[in-house]
Amino acid sequence: MIKLSKKISEISPSMTLAISAKANEMKANGEKVISFGVGEPDFNTPEHIINAAKDALDKGYTKYVAAAGLPALKKAIAKKFKEENGLDYDPSQIVVCNGGKHAIYNALYAVLEEGDEVLIPKPYWLTYPEVVMCCGGVPVYIYATPRHGYKVTAAQIEAMITPRTKMLILNSPCNPTGAVYTEDEIRAIAEVCIKHNIVVLSDEMYEKLIYGGETHFSIAAVSPEMKELTIIVNGVSKSYAMTGWRLGFVAAPKHVAKAIGSFQSHTTSNVNTMTQYAAIAAYEGDQKPMEDMVKAFGERRKKMLEVLDGMKSLGLDYVKPDGAFYVMLLCYNLYGKSYEGVKINGSMDFCDMLISHEKVAATPGICFGDDDGIRLSYALSMEDMLEGLRRIGNFVSKLK
C-alpha cells in the first residue's frame, strides 16, 4: 500500500461534496434542482473570444510557447493594468498561469518559508488556507464582521501582526461576501503593510464585477513602495466568462515574477496555447458582451436583495454586497429550530435540509470559516433565482 505524504494528508476535503453529490443525483433523476452554489458566470464566453481560439488552431498555433506566457498576451495584460488600474508593469513582471488557483499557489510557493504566518480575513475563499498550508505557511484569521460590511480594518490587521507574519491575503471584490474595499480603506491597510514590511497577495479576480457606484482600487496603486510589496492575482475566468479556459496571471516585482516563471517552467510549463490567444482577444476585443453581463448581474443582485428584504421577518438577514455575484444570507437566528423534528445546528445542516426538502443547493458558510450564514450566487437565470428564493422562504416558514 502506498503511504500518502503528510502534506497532502493534511489537505481538508471539500465540505460541499456531499451537497453537490446529492444535487447531481437529484438532477440525474430528473428533479428540478435550483443551484445557488455556482461560482461561475452562467453566460457563454463571447463569440469573438471563441473564434480567436479557433483561428489559433487553424493557424497551427498548437506548440509550446514561453512558460511564463505569450509575449503578446503579457503585453495586453500590461496595457490593461496601465489603462484600467493606473499601474505600470513591464511584460516581464507578468506570469500567465493555469487559472487563478494556480497563480495563487505559484505566488505563495515563491514567497513563503516554513512557519510564516499569513493573515486571512474571514469569511474567506475556501482555497486560501489550504494553499497556505501546502506551501508551509500558517493561516491566521481576522474576522470581518457583518457589522463592518465584511471588511477588516487596518487596526485589526496591525493587531494580528507578529514577528512571523509574512503576508496578508486581500480579496476585493470578495468571494464569498461581495465586499468591496474603498480606496481610503485600502490606503489605510497599505500604510500598515509598509510599516511592517508585509507582503500582500491581492486577489482581484472579480474586479470588473462591481455595482452600485463602487469602484475597484488596487492596493498596488497606493505607492511605488506598496507596489513592491504586492503580488496581484487576476484572470479571465469571471470577467470574461472563461472559467473553463483556465487562465489566470500574477503581476509582481521583477525578481518575484522571474522566480515564479522559473518554477512554472518545471511544473506545468505554459498555459495551453489556444487559450492564450483567446485571452488576447478578450483584452483587446469588444468589451460590450462583458458590460452586458455585468449589467445583468446588477439587475439580478437588485432583485435578489429586494426579495431578501421581504424575508427578514422570517429571521433571515444579509449584508449588501457591492461586487462579485454572491450574497451571504445570514440564517444563524434560525439555528436551534427544527424541520419535521430535525434540529438545525449550523449552516451545513441548513443547506442539507434545504436540498433535501426544497431541492435548493447552496454553499454552507462554514466552508468559508463563518457558520452564521450560507452563500447564495446570483450567477443563474432570473427565473431560477426567484424560484429558488421562493423555495427558501417556504422552507424557513416551516421551521419550528
Short mmCIF file of C-alpha atoms in Angstrom, two decimals:
data_model
loop_
_atom_site.label_atom_id
_atom_site.label_comp_id
_atom_site.label_asym_id
_atom_site.label_seq_id
_atom_site.Cartn_x
_atom_site.Cartn_y
_atom_site.Cartn_z
CA MET A 1 0.00 0.00 0.00
CA ILE A 2 1.35 3.44 -0.95
CA LYS A 3 1.67 5.74 2.07
CA LEU A 4 0.44 9.28 1.46
CA SER A 5 2.67 12.22 2.30
CA LYS A 6 1.95 14.25 5.42
CA LYS A 7 1.45 17.43 3.43
CA ILE A 8 -1.26 16.02 1.17
CA SER A 9 -2.95 14.18 4.04
CA GLU A 10 -3.42 17.50 5.82
CA ILE A 11 -5.50 18.98 2.98
CA SER A 12 -9.15 19.19 4.05
CA PRO A 13 -11.72 17.58 1.77
CA SER A 14 -14.39 19.90 0.43
CA MET A 15 -17.31 20.17 2.83
CA THR A 16 -19.60 20.86 -0.13
CA LEU A 17 -19.03 17.48 -1.77
CA ALA A 18 -21.97 15.77 -0.07
CA ILE A 19 -24.42 18.51 -1.07
CA SER A 20 -23.03 18.69 -4.62
CA ALA A 21 -23.26 14.92 -4.99
CA LYS A 22 -26.84 14.97 -3.72
CA ALA A 23 -27.81 17.78 -6.11
CA ASN A 24 -26.24 15.96 -9.08
CA GLU A 25 -28.02 12.73 -8.18
CA MET A 26 -31.36 14.53 -7.96
CA LYS A 27 -30.78 16.23 -11.33
CA ALA A 28 -29.85 12.88 -12.89
CA ASN A 29 -33.21 11.55 -11.68
CA GLY A 30 -34.99 14.35 -13.49
CA GLU A 31 -35.72 16.53 -10.47
CA LYS A 32 -35.66 20.33 -10.82
CA VAL A 33 -32.85 21.46 -8.54
CA ILE A 34 -32.14 25.17 -8.18
CA SER A 35 -28.42 25.74 -7.56
CA PHE A 36 -27.20 28.87 -5.78
CA GLY A 37 -23.79 27.31 -5.30
CA VAL A 38 -22.36 28.07 -8.72
CA GLY A 39 -19.17 30.12 -8.72
CA GLU A 40 -19.06 30.98 -12.39
CA PRO A 41 -20.98 33.21 -14.80
CA ASP A 42 -23.91 31.44 -16.47
CA PHE A 43 -23.12 33.32 -19.70
CA ASN A 44 -21.20 31.68 -22.52
CA THR A 45 -17.78 33.01 -23.50
CA PRO A 46 -18.26 35.82 -26.08
CA GLU A 47 -18.14 34.65 -29.67
CA HIS A 48 -15.14 36.76 -30.72
CA ILE A 49 -13.08 35.14 -27.96
CA ILE A 50 -14.10 31.63 -29.03
CA ASN A 51 -13.31 32.50 -32.64
CA ALA A 52 -9.84 33.67 -31.66
CA ALA A 53 -9.12 30.22 -30.21
CA LYS A 54 -10.48 28.52 -33.35
CA ASP A 55 -8.36 30.80 -35.51
CA ALA A 56 -5.28 29.93 -33.46
CA LEU A 57 -5.93 26.24 -34.05
CA ASP A 58 -6.49 26.79 -37.76
CA LYS A 59 -3.17 28.62 -37.99
CA GLY A 60 -1.33 25.79 -36.29
CA TYR A 61 -0.63 27.58 -33.02
CA THR A 62 -0.56 24.31 -31.13
CA LYS A 63 3.07 24.16 -29.99
CA TYR A 64 4.88 25.01 -26.78
CA VAL A 65 5.31 28.69 -26.04
CA ALA A 66 7.27 30.51 -23.32
CA ALA A 67 6.43 29.04 -19.91
CA ALA A 68 5.51 32.46 -18.49
CA GLY A 69 3.12 33.25 -21.35
CA LEU A 70 2.91 34.60 -24.88
CA PRO A 71 4.66 37.98 -25.17
CA ALA A 72 1.60 39.41 -26.96
CA LEU A 73 -0.69 38.34 -24.10
CA LYS A 74 1.61 39.72 -21.42
CA LYS A 75 1.76 42.97 -23.36
CA ALA A 76 -2.06 43.08 -23.49
CA ILE A 77 -2.26 42.46 -19.73
CA ALA A 78 0.30 45.18 -19.05
CA LYS A 79 -1.80 47.56 -21.17
CA LYS A 80 -4.89 46.61 -19.16
CA PHE A 81 -3.07 47.42 -15.91
CA LYS A 82 -1.99 50.81 -17.26
CA GLU A 83 -5.37 51.86 -18.65
CA GLU A 84 -7.68 50.38 -16.01
CA ASN A 85 -5.63 50.42 -12.81
CA GLY A 86 -3.07 53.17 -13.34
CA LEU A 87 -0.26 50.65 -12.83
CA ASP A 88 2.92 50.35 -14.89
CA TYR A 89 4.02 46.75 -15.29
CA ASP A 90 6.61 45.56 -17.75
CA PRO A 91 5.53 42.34 -19.51
CA SER A 92 8.46 40.62 -17.75
CA GLN A 93 6.61 41.21 -14.46
CA ILE A 94 3.62 39.15 -15.57
CA VAL A 95 3.36 35.36 -15.49
CA VAL A 96 0.41 33.66 -17.17
CA CYS A 97 -0.81 30.67 -15.14
CA ASN A 98 -3.33 27.84 -15.39
CA GLY A 99 -6.16 29.67 -13.65
CA GLY A 100 -6.39 31.80 -10.52
CA LYS A 101 -5.75 28.91 -8.12
CA HIS A 102 -2.53 28.08 -9.91
CA ALA A 103 -1.48 31.73 -9.80
CA ILE A 104 -2.12 31.85 -6.04
CA TYR A 105 -0.18 28.65 -5.46
CA ASN A 106 2.76 29.94 -7.50
CA ALA A 107 2.81 33.23 -5.60
CA LEU A 108 2.68 31.61 -2.16
CA TYR A 109 5.27 28.99 -3.08
CA ALA A 110 7.62 31.73 -4.23
CA VAL A 111 7.36 33.79 -1.03
CA LEU A 112 6.55 31.63 1.99
CA GLU A 113 9.06 29.90 4.23
CA GLU A 114 8.10 27.12 6.63
CA GLY A 115 6.16 28.60 9.56
CA ASP A 116 5.47 32.00 8.01
CA GLU A 117 2.11 33.40 9.10
CA VAL A 118 -0.41 34.57 6.52
CA LEU A 119 -3.24 36.87 7.59
CA ILE A 120 -6.57 35.89 6.00
CA PRO A 121 -9.76 37.89 6.55
CA LYS A 122 -12.75 35.63 7.11
CA PRO A 123 -15.19 34.75 5.65
CA TYR A 124 -12.56 33.68 3.12
CA TRP A 125 -12.47 31.84 -0.17
CA LEU A 126 -12.03 28.26 0.96
CA THR A 127 -8.88 27.61 -1.11
CA TYR A 128 -6.70 30.24 0.62
CA PRO A 129 -5.88 28.38 3.85
CA GLU A 130 -5.33 25.07 2.06
CA VAL A 131 -2.78 26.59 -0.32
CA VAL A 132 -1.08 28.48 2.51
CA MET A 133 -0.59 25.21 4.39
CA CYS A 134 0.56 23.38 1.23
CA CYS A 135 3.32 25.99 0.93
CA GLY A 136 4.42 25.63 4.55
CA GLY A 137 2.62 28.69 5.87
CA VAL A 138 0.32 29.12 8.85
CA PRO A 139 -3.12 30.68 8.27
CA VAL A 140 -4.07 33.35 10.80
CA TYR A 141 -7.66 34.57 10.56
CA ILE A 142 -9.06 38.06 11.04
CA TYR A 143 -12.83 38.19 11.45
CA ALA A 144 -14.55 40.57 9.05
CA THR A 145 -17.88 41.14 10.77
CA PRO A 146 -21.25 41.76 9.11
CA ARG A 147 -21.46 44.91 11.19
CA HIS A 148 -18.47 46.34 9.28
CA GLY A 149 -19.65 45.15 5.87
CA TYR A 150 -17.49 42.03 5.98
CA LYS A 151 -14.32 44.13 5.73
CA VAL A 152 -11.35 44.10 8.09
CA THR A 153 -9.75 47.35 9.20
CA ALA A 154 -6.14 48.44 9.21
CA ALA A 155 -6.26 48.41 13.02
CA GLN A 156 -7.45 44.80 13.06
CA ILE A 157 -4.63 43.79 10.74
CA GLU A 158 -1.96 45.58 12.75
CA ALA A 159 -3.21 43.96 15.96
CA MET A 160 -2.63 40.49 14.47
CA ILE A 161 0.91 41.08 13.21
CA THR A 162 3.68 39.08 14.90
CA PRO A 163 7.39 38.64 14.09
CA ARG A 164 6.36 35.63 11.97
CA THR A 165 3.80 37.48 9.84
CA LYS A 166 4.85 37.42 6.20
CA MET A 167 1.75 38.08 4.13
CA LEU A 168 -1.80 39.42 4.01
CA ILE A 169 -4.30 38.00 1.53
CA LEU A 170 -6.65 40.76 0.37
CA ASN A 171 -9.63 39.82 -1.81
CA SER A 172 -11.66 42.71 -3.21
CA PRO A 173 -14.31 42.29 -4.54
CA CYS A 174 -14.63 39.37 -2.16
CA ASN A 175 -15.75 35.81 -2.59
CA PRO A 176 -17.93 34.85 -0.66
CA THR A 177 -19.28 38.15 0.71
CA GLY A 178 -19.24 40.52 -2.27
CA ALA A 179 -17.49 43.14 -0.11
CA VAL A 180 -15.55 45.87 -1.95
CA TYR A 181 -12.89 47.85 -0.10
CA THR A 182 -12.87 51.59 -0.71
CA GLU A 183 -9.74 53.45 -1.73
CA ASP A 184 -9.45 55.02 1.73
CA GLU A 185 -9.73 51.61 3.41
CA ILE A 186 -7.07 50.16 1.13
CA ARG A 187 -4.73 53.08 1.68
CA ALA A 188 -5.01 52.60 5.44
CA ILE A 189 -4.23 48.89 5.08
CA ALA A 190 -1.27 49.69 2.83
CA GLU A 191 0.15 52.04 5.47
CA VAL A 192 0.22 49.17 7.97
CA CYS A 193 1.74 46.74 5.47
CA ILE A 194 4.51 49.17 4.52
CA LYS A 195 5.23 49.91 8.18
CA HIS A 196 5.66 46.20 8.99
CA ASN A 197 7.03 45.06 5.60
CA ILE A 198 4.07 42.74 4.97
CA VAL A 199 3.64 41.22 1.50
CA VAL A 200 0.11 41.49 0.10
CA LEU A 201 -1.40 38.89 -2.18
CA SER A 202 -4.13 40.96 -3.84
CA ASP A 203 -6.77 38.70 -5.38
CA GLU A 204 -8.55 40.92 -7.91
CA MET A 205 -10.33 38.21 -9.90
CA TYR A 206 -13.73 39.90 -9.58
CA GLU A 207 -12.54 43.46 -10.26
CA LYS A 208 -14.91 44.08 -13.18
CA LEU A 209 -17.97 42.80 -11.29
CA ILE A 210 -18.86 45.85 -9.19
CA TYR A 211 -22.22 47.56 -8.77
CA GLY A 212 -23.93 50.49 -7.12
CA GLY A 213 -21.37 53.14 -7.95
CA GLU A 214 -18.42 51.49 -6.19
CA THR A 215 -15.07 51.24 -7.98
CA HIS A 216 -12.12 48.87 -7.84
CA PHE A 217 -8.85 50.19 -6.42
CA SER A 218 -5.75 48.00 -6.34
CA ILE A 219 -3.51 48.22 -3.29
CA ALA A 220 -0.53 48.18 -5.68
CA ALA A 221 -1.65 51.63 -6.87
CA VAL A 222 -1.17 53.22 -3.43
CA SER A 223 2.53 53.95 -3.90
CA PRO A 224 5.70 52.60 -5.53
CA GLU A 225 6.71 51.19 -2.14
CA MET A 226 3.43 49.30 -1.76
CA LYS A 227 3.62 48.05 -5.33
CA GLU A 228 6.97 46.41 -4.50
CA LEU A 229 5.22 44.54 -1.67
CA THR A 230 2.25 43.42 -3.78
CA ILE A 231 1.57 40.35 -5.87
CA ILE A 232 -1.63 40.75 -7.88
CA VAL A 233 -3.62 37.70 -8.94
CA ASN A 234 -6.22 38.12 -11.68
CA GLY A 235 -7.51 36.37 -14.77
CA VAL A 236 -10.22 35.99 -17.38
CA SER A 237 -12.44 33.45 -15.60
CA LYS A 238 -15.02 35.75 -14.03
CA SER A 239 -14.68 38.96 -16.01
CA TYR A 240 -14.91 37.30 -19.42
CA ALA A 241 -16.99 34.19 -18.61
CA MET A 242 -13.99 31.94 -19.30
CA THR A 243 -13.90 29.69 -16.21
CA GLY A 244 -13.27 26.51 -18.20
CA TRP A 245 -10.47 28.02 -20.26
CA ARG A 246 -8.18 28.08 -17.18
CA LEU A 247 -6.14 31.22 -17.46
CA GLY A 248 -5.02 33.44 -14.62
CA PHE A 249 -1.91 35.50 -14.06
CA VAL A 250 0.28 37.18 -11.49
CA ALA A 251 1.78 40.65 -11.67
CA ALA A 252 4.69 41.08 -9.28
CA PRO A 253 8.05 42.73 -8.67
CA LYS A 254 10.56 41.58 -11.30
CA HIS A 255 12.54 39.19 -9.10
CA VAL A 256 9.34 37.54 -7.86
CA ALA A 257 7.89 37.18 -11.37
CA LYS A 258 11.19 35.73 -12.60
CA ALA A 259 11.20 33.16 -9.79
CA ILE A 260 7.57 32.20 -10.44
CA GLY A 261 8.26 31.84 -14.15
CA SER A 262 11.23 29.55 -13.46
CA PHE A 263 9.16 27.44 -11.05
CA GLN A 264 6.30 27.14 -13.52
CA SER A 265 8.70 26.02 -16.25
CA HIS A 266 9.36 22.90 -14.15
CA THR A 267 5.76 22.23 -13.10
CA THR A 268 3.09 22.97 -15.72
CA SER A 269 5.07 24.91 -18.33
CA ASN A 270 2.84 27.18 -20.43
CA VAL A 271 -0.93 27.58 -20.29
CA ASN A 272 -2.46 25.87 -23.33
CA THR A 273 -1.63 27.96 -26.36
CA MET A 274 -5.08 28.47 -27.91
CA THR A 275 -6.44 29.76 -24.58
CA GLN A 276 -3.74 32.42 -24.55
CA TYR A 277 -4.80 33.64 -28.00
CA ALA A 278 -8.39 33.69 -26.77
CA ALA A 279 -7.31 35.80 -23.78
CA ILE A 280 -5.61 38.31 -26.10
CA ALA A 281 -8.96 38.69 -27.88
CA ALA A 282 -10.67 39.12 -24.52
CA TYR A 283 -8.46 42.04 -23.50
CA GLU A 284 -8.12 43.66 -26.92
CA GLY A 285 -11.55 42.93 -28.41
CA ASP A 286 -15.12 44.16 -27.97
CA GLN A 287 -15.93 44.74 -24.29
CA LYS A 288 -19.69 45.14 -24.74
CA PRO A 289 -20.60 41.46 -24.12
CA MET A 290 -18.94 41.69 -20.73
CA GLU A 291 -20.55 45.02 -19.97
CA ASP A 292 -23.92 43.43 -20.75
CA MET A 293 -23.09 40.52 -18.44
CA VAL A 294 -22.24 42.87 -15.56
CA LYS A 295 -25.47 44.78 -16.19
CA ALA A 296 -27.46 41.53 -15.99
CA PHE A 297 -25.72 40.57 -12.75
CA GLY A 298 -26.56 44.01 -11.39
CA GLU A 299 -30.25 43.53 -12.19
CA ARG A 300 -30.29 40.09 -10.56
CA ARG A 301 -28.50 41.44 -7.50
CA LYS A 302 -31.06 44.21 -7.13
CA LYS A 303 -33.95 41.77 -7.42
CA MET A 304 -32.40 39.25 -5.02
CA LEU A 305 -31.90 41.91 -2.36
CA GLU A 306 -35.49 43.11 -2.81
CA VAL A 307 -36.78 39.58 -2.24
CA LEU A 308 -34.48 39.03 0.74
CA ASP A 309 -35.71 42.29 2.29
CA GLY A 310 -39.16 40.74 2.32
CA MET A 311 -37.83 37.64 4.10
CA LYS A 312 -36.25 39.42 7.08
CA SER A 313 -39.42 38.83 9.09
CA LEU A 314 -38.67 35.10 8.81
CA GLY A 315 -35.38 35.52 10.68
CA LEU A 316 -33.09 35.89 7.65
CA ASP A 317 -30.74 38.80 7.00
CA TYR A 318 -27.86 39.79 4.74
CA VAL A 319 -25.11 42.34 4.23
CA LYS A 320 -25.45 44.27 0.98
CA PRO A 321 -22.75 43.11 -1.46
CA ASP A 322 -21.12 45.63 -3.81
CA GLY A 323 -19.21 43.19 -6.03
CA ALA A 324 -18.73 39.65 -7.36
CA PHE A 325 -22.03 37.72 -7.69
CA TYR A 326 -22.65 36.43 -4.18
CA VAL A 327 -24.78 37.26 -1.15
CA MET A 328 -24.09 35.88 2.31
CA LEU A 329 -27.53 35.03 3.67
CA LEU A 330 -27.41 35.20 7.46
CA CYS A 331 -29.54 32.44 8.96
CA TYR A 332 -28.00 31.97 12.42
CA ASN A 333 -31.20 33.23 14.05
CA LEU A 334 -32.82 30.01 12.85
CA TYR A 335 -30.28 27.66 14.42
CA GLY A 336 -31.90 25.60 17.13
CA LYS A 337 -35.19 25.43 15.24
CA SER A 338 -36.40 22.19 13.68
CA TYR A 339 -37.86 20.95 10.41
CA GLU A 340 -40.12 17.94 10.90
CA GLY A 341 -38.46 17.27 14.23
CA VAL A 342 -34.86 17.53 12.99
CA LYS A 343 -32.92 20.40 14.56
CA ILE A 344 -30.73 22.83 12.59
CA ASN A 345 -27.38 23.24 14.35
CA GLY A 346 -25.46 25.24 11.74
CA SER A 347 -25.03 26.20 8.10
CA MET A 348 -24.24 22.64 6.99
CA ASP A 349 -27.50 21.35 8.47
CA PHE A 350 -29.38 24.27 6.91
CA CYS A 351 -28.04 23.51 3.44
CA ASP A 352 -28.51 19.76 3.81
CA MET A 353 -32.17 20.18 4.75
CA LEU A 354 -32.68 22.80 2.04
CA ILE A 355 -31.52 20.43 -0.71
CA SER A 356 -33.44 17.51 0.77
CA HIS A 357 -36.77 19.23 1.27
CA GLU A 358 -36.84 22.08 -1.28
CA LYS A 359 -34.33 20.93 -3.92
CA VAL A 360 -32.26 24.07 -3.46
CA ALA A 361 -28.45 23.80 -3.40
CA ALA A 362 -26.43 26.46 -1.57
CA THR A 363 -22.96 26.64 -0.03
CA PRO A 364 -22.66 26.44 3.78
CA GLY A 365 -20.89 29.39 5.37
CA ILE A 366 -18.74 27.04 7.44
CA CYS A 367 -16.82 26.32 4.21
CA PHE A 368 -15.67 29.94 4.30
CA GLY A 369 -14.83 29.95 8.00
CA ASP A 370 -18.11 31.56 9.12
CA ASP A 371 -21.01 29.36 10.21
CA ASP A 372 -23.51 32.22 10.56
CA GLY A 373 -24.91 32.00 7.04
CA ILE A 374 -24.92 30.44 3.59
CA ARG A 375 -23.59 31.75 0.29
CA LEU A 376 -26.06 32.40 -2.49
CA SER A 377 -24.85 33.08 -6.03
CA TYR A 378 -26.89 35.15 -8.45
CA ALA A 379 -25.00 33.73 -11.45
CA LEU A 380 -28.12 31.88 -12.55
CA SER A 381 -31.17 32.90 -14.56
CA MET A 382 -33.60 35.40 -13.06
CA GLU A 383 -36.37 32.79 -13.31
CA ASP A 384 -34.40 30.14 -11.43
CA MET A 385 -33.18 32.66 -8.88
CA LEU A 386 -36.69 33.82 -7.99
CA GLU A 387 -37.98 30.25 -7.81
CA GLY A 388 -35.08 29.27 -5.58
CA LEU A 389 -35.69 32.20 -3.24
CA ARG A 390 -39.37 31.26 -3.06
CA ARG A 391 -38.37 27.74 -2.03
CA ILE A 392 -36.00 29.07 0.64
CA GLY A 393 -38.82 31.20 2.06
CA ASN A 394 -41.12 28.17 2.03
CA PHE A 395 -38.53 26.09 3.89
CA VAL A 396 -37.87 28.73 6.54
CA SER A 397 -41.58 29.36 7.12
CA LYS A 398 -41.98 25.71 8.18
CA LEU A 399 -39.31 25.81 10.87
CA LYS A 400 -40.47 25.47 14.44
#
